[in-house]
Amino acid sequence: MNNSATTRTITKIALEYNGNDKGTAEMVSSNYLLSYTAEGQFQEMKIVADRNPKVKKWALTGYISQPDEIGINLKDEEFTEIAIKALDKIGVTANNQFRLDIHNSTKQKHIHFIVNRIDISGKCTVKSHDIGRRFGEAVREVCKEKGLLTDVEIGIRKKEEMLKNLTEALKAVDNFDSLILKMKERGFEVQLSSNVREGISGMRIVMEKDKNHQTERIYKAGYKLSEISNQLKTSEIKSLFEVKNAVREAKRTSANLKGFRDYIEQKGYSVKIQYDGEFKANQKNEIQDVWINKVDRTPLNQQKNGFFFQKNVGFSLSAIDSDFEDLVKLMIGNEVTKNINNNAIPSKSAKNESVIEIAGELLEGLLKPSYVAQNDDEIWKKKRKSR
């Protein structure tokens, strides 16, 4: 449940707001308040607050908002009980004045509270230190006691759903405008932030169903990209789009693997091909993945490992490009691979945990070997002598 709590000095206006909400407010609980008017209740609270002149911010105000995930089945009595128990956990006693009102004018039902931190004997029972965090923890404790999802648990589920949809959308688009439209089709709003030095520098994702224009000033819906995943950054998405655009142009202008590779290298990238299983010369080899990496980065500007990016190998096209199968068809064609640059690293293939074979220069229109594995060295020496 979304919630907020803060200590402050109030006027009768706060009580008027609590008891109005465009005429839809319903007072569900009060304590040690005799008057029925906002002005009368304020005067009663102020008289008690003046018994402890050391406390200037004598009122505790805040709200608890029902999320759709649990709010539909939650009765007003249960909602009120959650609020009272949470307030009890942070120091509100049976001797503190308070008023609780349920507001129904917005998309999500929420309960507002005003509490006098000074009890009727003049003691301040609610500490102000870290009150927002402590109240949030109290609400979560009560929710767990009642078997309800907490705001943290609901947030985790929403972040997982956002990340899944974002990564799937990124496979189908190659710029931010298209990403915004694709995510909107999936029920999400992508909000971008930018600055002069970096251009687009941040992202926030909001579920359309969570948008509540009446409460935007109270809390901001959605999550920043850094809150959704600490592995996926805006800078990585920008690099991903650069790679995808280079690959798309290479596919458009190339008729085979050699042309594709030449174009990509002209754009400042390296091409590494991962085969399914051990590479076999002089025959077709099934391409499992293609990795594209920027080669002109200085050590200080090296891109770090991310959600899609792997240091030293780059971006996996099977992971970022929905047109990967078309690219494989272009690269394989009817050609037979003669040989490769044997720069090998462990394979991630679920079928064969052998090696990733890294494509080098083409030999006779295909691939030229610039390095030969040690056990093949003698064969190549004999071939060179015979020539």
C-alpha positions as a printed Julia matrix, in Angstrom:
387×3 Matrix{Float64}:
   0.0     0.0     0.0
   1.28    3.46   -0.86
   1.61    5.54    2.27
   3.0     8.75    3.66
   3.4    10.34    7.08
   4.89   13.63    8.19
   4.9    15.87   11.26
   3.85   19.51   10.91
   1.9    22.39   12.36
  -1.64   22.47   10.96
  -4.6    24.83   10.76
  -8.31   24.09   10.53
  -7.89   23.87    6.72
  -6.24   20.45    7.09
  -9.27   19.14    8.97
 -11.61   20.72    6.45
  -9.8    18.95    3.61
  -9.87   15.63    5.44
 -13.6    15.87    5.98
 -14.55   17.04    2.47
 -12.84   15.41   -0.58
 -15.34   16.98   -2.99
 -18.16   15.88   -0.75
 -17.2    12.19   -0.88
 -15.17   11.91    2.34
 -16.4     9.57    5.03
 -15.14    9.87    8.6
 -14.51    6.28    9.74
 -12.88    6.84   13.13
 -12.09    9.56   15.66
 -10.74    9.73   19.19
 -11.15   12.34   21.97
 -12.9    14.77   19.62
 -16.33   16.11   20.65
 -17.02   18.68   17.94
 -18.52   17.79   14.55
 -16.99   20.76   12.72
 -13.46   21.14   11.39
 -12.97   24.42   13.27
 -14.22   22.92   16.54
 -11.99   19.85   16.23
  -8.98   22.03   15.43
  -9.56   24.08   18.58
  -9.82   20.92   20.67
  -6.52   19.61   19.25
  -4.77   22.95   19.68
  -5.76   23.17   23.37
  -4.18   19.75   24.0
  -1.09   20.54   21.86
  -0.45   23.7    23.91
   0.1    21.47   26.96
   3.52   20.7    25.5
   4.88   24.02   24.11
   8.27   22.41   23.31
   6.75   20.52   20.37
   6.1    22.92   17.5
   5.07   20.4    14.83
   2.43   18.82   16.97
   0.35   17.15   14.25
   1.03   13.92   12.35
  -0.66   13.82    8.94
  -0.58   11.31    6.11
  -2.45    8.75    4.07
  -2.62    5.09    3.06
  -3.72    4.28   -0.49
  -5.18    0.94   -1.56
  -3.49   -0.63   -4.63
  -5.76   -2.29   -7.17
  -4.15   -5.63   -6.38
  -5.84   -5.77   -2.95
  -8.17   -2.78   -2.75
 -11.06   -4.36   -4.62
 -11.76   -6.91   -1.89
 -10.85   -4.75    1.11
 -13.78   -3.47    3.16
 -13.74    0.0     4.74
 -13.66   -1.54    8.21
 -10.56   -3.58    7.32
  -8.91   -0.54    5.74
  -9.57    1.49    8.89
  -8.18   -1.29   11.07
  -4.96   -1.34    9.06
  -4.51    2.42    9.53
  -5.19    2.34   13.28
  -2.86   -0.61   13.89
  -0.09    1.03   11.85
  -0.47    4.28   13.81
  -0.36    2.29   17.04
   3.02    0.81   16.01
   4.58    4.29   15.71
   3.35    5.58   19.08
  -0.27    6.67   18.73
  -2.13    5.62   21.89
  -5.71    5.53   23.12
  -5.02    8.96   24.71
  -4.11   10.7    21.42
  -6.66   12.71   19.47
  -7.07   11.66   15.83
  -9.44   11.68   12.91
  -9.5     9.2     9.98
 -11.41    9.84    6.75
 -11.76    7.61    3.69
 -11.6     9.5     0.39
 -13.42    8.11   -2.65
 -13.08   10.86   -5.28
  -9.9     9.47   -6.85
  -9.19    6.29   -8.8
  -7.72    4.56   -5.76
  -9.54    4.7    -2.44
  -7.31    6.12    0.28
  -7.53    6.96    3.96
  -6.25   10.26    5.42
  -5.38   10.74    9.05
  -4.66   13.68   11.34
  -3.19   12.81   14.73
  -2.26   14.99   17.68
   1.24   13.83   18.71
   0.56   15.26   22.19
  -1.7    13.04   24.27
  -4.28   14.41   26.72
  -1.7    14.38   29.54
   0.72   16.6    27.55
   3.19   13.85   26.54
   4.52   13.62   22.97
   4.02    9.94   22.14
   4.98   10.0    18.43
   8.65   10.66   17.67
   9.3    12.7    14.54
  12.63   11.07   13.62
  12.39    9.14   10.35
   8.62    9.1    10.66
   7.93    8.41    6.98
  10.11    5.29    6.9
   8.84    4.04   10.27
   5.21    4.45    9.25
   5.84    2.63    5.97
   7.37   -0.28    7.87
   4.42   -0.29   10.26
   1.93   -0.51    7.37
   3.89   -3.43    5.87
   3.92   -5.26    9.22
   0.16   -4.93    9.53
  -0.36   -6.1     5.94
   1.77   -9.19    6.59
  -0.16   -9.91    9.78
  -3.39   -9.8     7.77
  -1.98  -11.85    4.88
  -2.05   -8.95    2.41
   0.56   -8.04   -0.17
   2.8    -5.17    0.94
   3.76   -2.21   -1.23
   7.26   -3.7    -1.55
   5.96   -7.07   -2.77
   3.59   -5.4    -5.21
   6.45   -3.18   -6.39
   8.69   -6.18   -7.05
   6.0    -7.81   -9.19
   5.43   -4.6   -11.14
   9.15   -4.1   -11.74
   9.49   -7.66  -13.02
   6.6    -7.09  -15.41
   8.08   -3.77  -16.57
  11.52   -5.28  -17.18
  10.05   -8.22  -19.12
   8.03   -5.95  -21.39
  10.88   -3.46  -21.82
  13.43   -6.09  -22.87
  10.94   -7.67  -25.28
  10.1    -4.26  -26.78
  13.8    -3.43  -27.21
  14.18   -6.44  -29.52
  11.62   -4.97  -31.91
  12.69   -1.28  -32.06
  15.82    0.72  -32.82
  15.08    4.19  -31.4
  13.45    5.79  -28.38
  10.39    7.1   -30.23
   9.54    3.59  -31.41
  10.21    2.24  -27.92
   7.69    4.68  -26.42
   5.03    3.57  -28.93
   5.78   -0.13  -28.48
   5.58    0.12  -24.69
   2.32    2.08  -24.95
   0.86   -0.83  -26.94
   1.81   -3.05  -23.99
   0.13   -0.78  -21.43
   3.13    1.25  -20.22
   4.15    4.9   -20.45
   7.87    5.6   -20.96
   8.98    8.99  -19.66
  12.43   10.13  -20.82
  14.67   12.74  -19.19
  17.6    14.47  -20.89
  20.39   16.97  -20.38
  22.6    19.06  -22.64
  25.74   16.95  -22.22
  24.34   13.43  -22.63
  21.06   13.93  -24.47
  18.64   11.26  -23.21
  19.97   10.39  -19.77
  17.15    8.73  -17.83
  13.92    6.77  -18.08
  10.84    6.22  -15.97
   8.2     3.56  -16.69
   4.6     3.84  -15.51
   1.83    1.28  -15.82
  -1.09    2.99  -17.55
  -3.51    1.37  -15.08
  -1.57    2.91  -12.16
  -1.79    6.5   -13.42
  -3.85    8.63  -11.07
  -3.94   12.31  -12.02
  -5.66   13.27   -8.77
  -2.72   12.1    -6.64
   0.26   13.03   -8.86
   1.26   15.78   -6.44
   1.22   13.33   -3.54
   3.31   10.59   -5.09
   4.76    9.86   -8.52
   3.64    6.66  -10.17
   6.03    4.19  -11.79
   9.71    3.48  -11.34
  12.99    4.8   -12.64
  14.96    2.43  -14.88
  17.61    2.17  -12.15
  14.9     0.96   -9.74
  13.63   -1.64  -12.2
  17.07   -3.13  -12.93
  20.55   -2.23  -11.76
  21.96   -4.0   -14.84
  20.12   -2.11  -17.59
  21.06    1.54  -18.03
  19.98    4.24  -20.47
  23.52    4.43  -21.87
  23.37    0.7   -22.69
  20.05    1.15  -24.49
  21.56    3.99  -26.54
  24.52    1.77  -27.53
  22.09   -1.05  -28.3
  20.17    1.2   -30.72
  23.44    2.23  -32.4
  24.36   -1.42  -32.95
  20.9    -2.33  -34.26
  20.9     0.54  -36.75
  24.36   -0.45  -38.02
  23.23   -4.07  -38.38
  20.01   -3.1   -40.19
  21.95   -0.96  -42.67
  24.52   -3.73  -43.16
  21.76   -6.24  -43.9
  20.18   -3.84  -46.39
  23.39   -3.24  -48.33
  25.05   -6.68  -48.07
  24.5    -9.88  -50.04
  26.62  -12.19  -47.91
  28.69  -12.55  -44.77
  31.72  -10.8   -46.23
  29.73   -7.72  -47.23
  28.01   -7.64  -43.86
  31.29   -7.89  -41.99
  33.01   -5.25  -44.13
  30.2    -2.77  -43.57
  30.08   -3.35  -39.81
  33.86   -2.91  -39.5
  33.7     0.34  -41.46
  31.29    1.59  -38.82
  33.85    0.86  -36.08
  32.48   -2.48  -34.84
  33.84   -6.0   -34.62
  31.84   -9.1   -35.59
  32.12  -12.33  -33.61
  30.19  -15.42  -34.64
  29.14  -18.11  -32.18
  28.56  -21.5   -33.79
  26.44  -24.27  -32.36
  29.05  -26.76  -31.18
  32.57  -27.17  -32.43
  33.41  -25.38  -35.69
  34.05  -27.67  -38.66
  35.91  -26.34  -41.7
  34.8   -26.89  -45.32
  31.13  -27.33  -44.46
  28.15  -25.36  -43.25
  28.19  -24.55  -39.54
  25.01  -23.59  -37.72
  25.25  -20.04  -36.39
  23.98  -19.82  -32.83
  24.64  -16.12  -32.2
  26.41  -13.04  -33.52
  28.15  -10.57  -31.22
  28.78   -6.94  -32.2
  31.17   -4.73  -30.24
  32.52   -1.2   -30.56
  36.28   -1.38  -31.12
  37.38    2.24  -30.85
  36.69    2.73  -27.14
  39.53    3.9   -24.92
  40.12    2.02  -21.63
  38.5     4.87  -19.7
  35.39    4.74  -21.87
  34.99    0.97  -21.99
  31.36   -0.02  -21.6
  30.69   -2.11  -18.51
  28.79   -5.38  -18.4
  25.06   -4.77  -18.56
  21.77   -6.52  -19.16
  22.51   -7.13  -22.86
  26.18   -6.16  -23.13
  29.11   -8.45  -22.28
  32.57   -6.98  -21.97
  35.04   -8.15  -24.65
  32.33   -9.68  -26.86
  29.65   -6.97  -27.07
  25.93   -7.26  -27.82
  24.26  -10.56  -28.61
  22.1   -10.02  -31.69
  19.88  -12.98  -30.8
  19.06  -11.15  -27.54
  18.48   -7.65  -28.96
  17.18   -8.14  -32.5
  13.87   -9.77  -33.41
  15.14  -10.05  -37.03
  18.09  -12.23  -35.99
  16.86  -15.26  -37.97
  16.79  -13.2   -41.18
  20.36  -12.1   -40.5
  21.47  -15.73  -40.05
  19.93  -16.64  -43.41
  21.87  -13.8   -45.03
  25.15  -14.83  -43.42
  24.82  -18.55  -44.2
  23.42  -18.38  -47.73
  24.76  -21.25  -49.83
  28.37  -20.74  -48.76
  30.65  -23.28  -47.14
  32.92  -21.92  -44.35
  36.56  -22.68  -45.2
  38.27  -21.7   -41.98
  38.12  -19.2   -39.15
  40.22  -17.14  -36.81
  40.32  -19.54  -33.86
  39.85  -16.98  -31.07
  37.73  -19.13  -28.77
  35.9   -18.53  -25.49
  33.53  -20.91  -23.59
  30.16  -21.41  -25.3
  26.84  -20.71  -23.62
  25.0   -23.22  -25.84
  22.62  -25.45  -23.92
  23.17  -28.13  -26.59
  26.94  -28.09  -26.69
  29.23  -26.59  -24.07
  32.22  -26.52  -26.45
  33.39  -23.14  -27.8
  32.3   -19.89  -29.38
  34.18  -19.63  -32.65
  35.07  -16.06  -33.45
  34.94  -15.08  -37.13
  38.08  -13.46  -38.57
  39.0   -12.24  -42.06
  37.44  -14.01  -45.04
  39.56  -16.4   -47.14
  38.73  -16.64  -50.87
  35.56  -14.65  -50.4
  34.89  -16.26  -47.01
  37.25  -16.31  -43.98
  41.05  -15.96  -43.72
  42.83  -17.49  -40.71
  45.11  -15.09  -38.84
  45.7   -17.51  -36.0
  45.77  -21.29  -36.0
  45.22  -23.55  -33.02
  48.45  -25.21  -31.87
  47.43  -28.73  -32.92
  46.72  -27.55  -36.48
  49.98  -25.63  -36.82
  51.94  -28.42  -38.56
  49.24  -28.93  -41.21
  49.32  -25.25  -42.15
  53.12  -25.25  -42.35
  53.05  -28.12  -44.85
  50.41  -26.37  -46.95
  52.46  -23.19  -47.08
  55.57  -25.17  -48.16
  53.67  -26.94  -50.96
  52.52  -23.56  -52.29
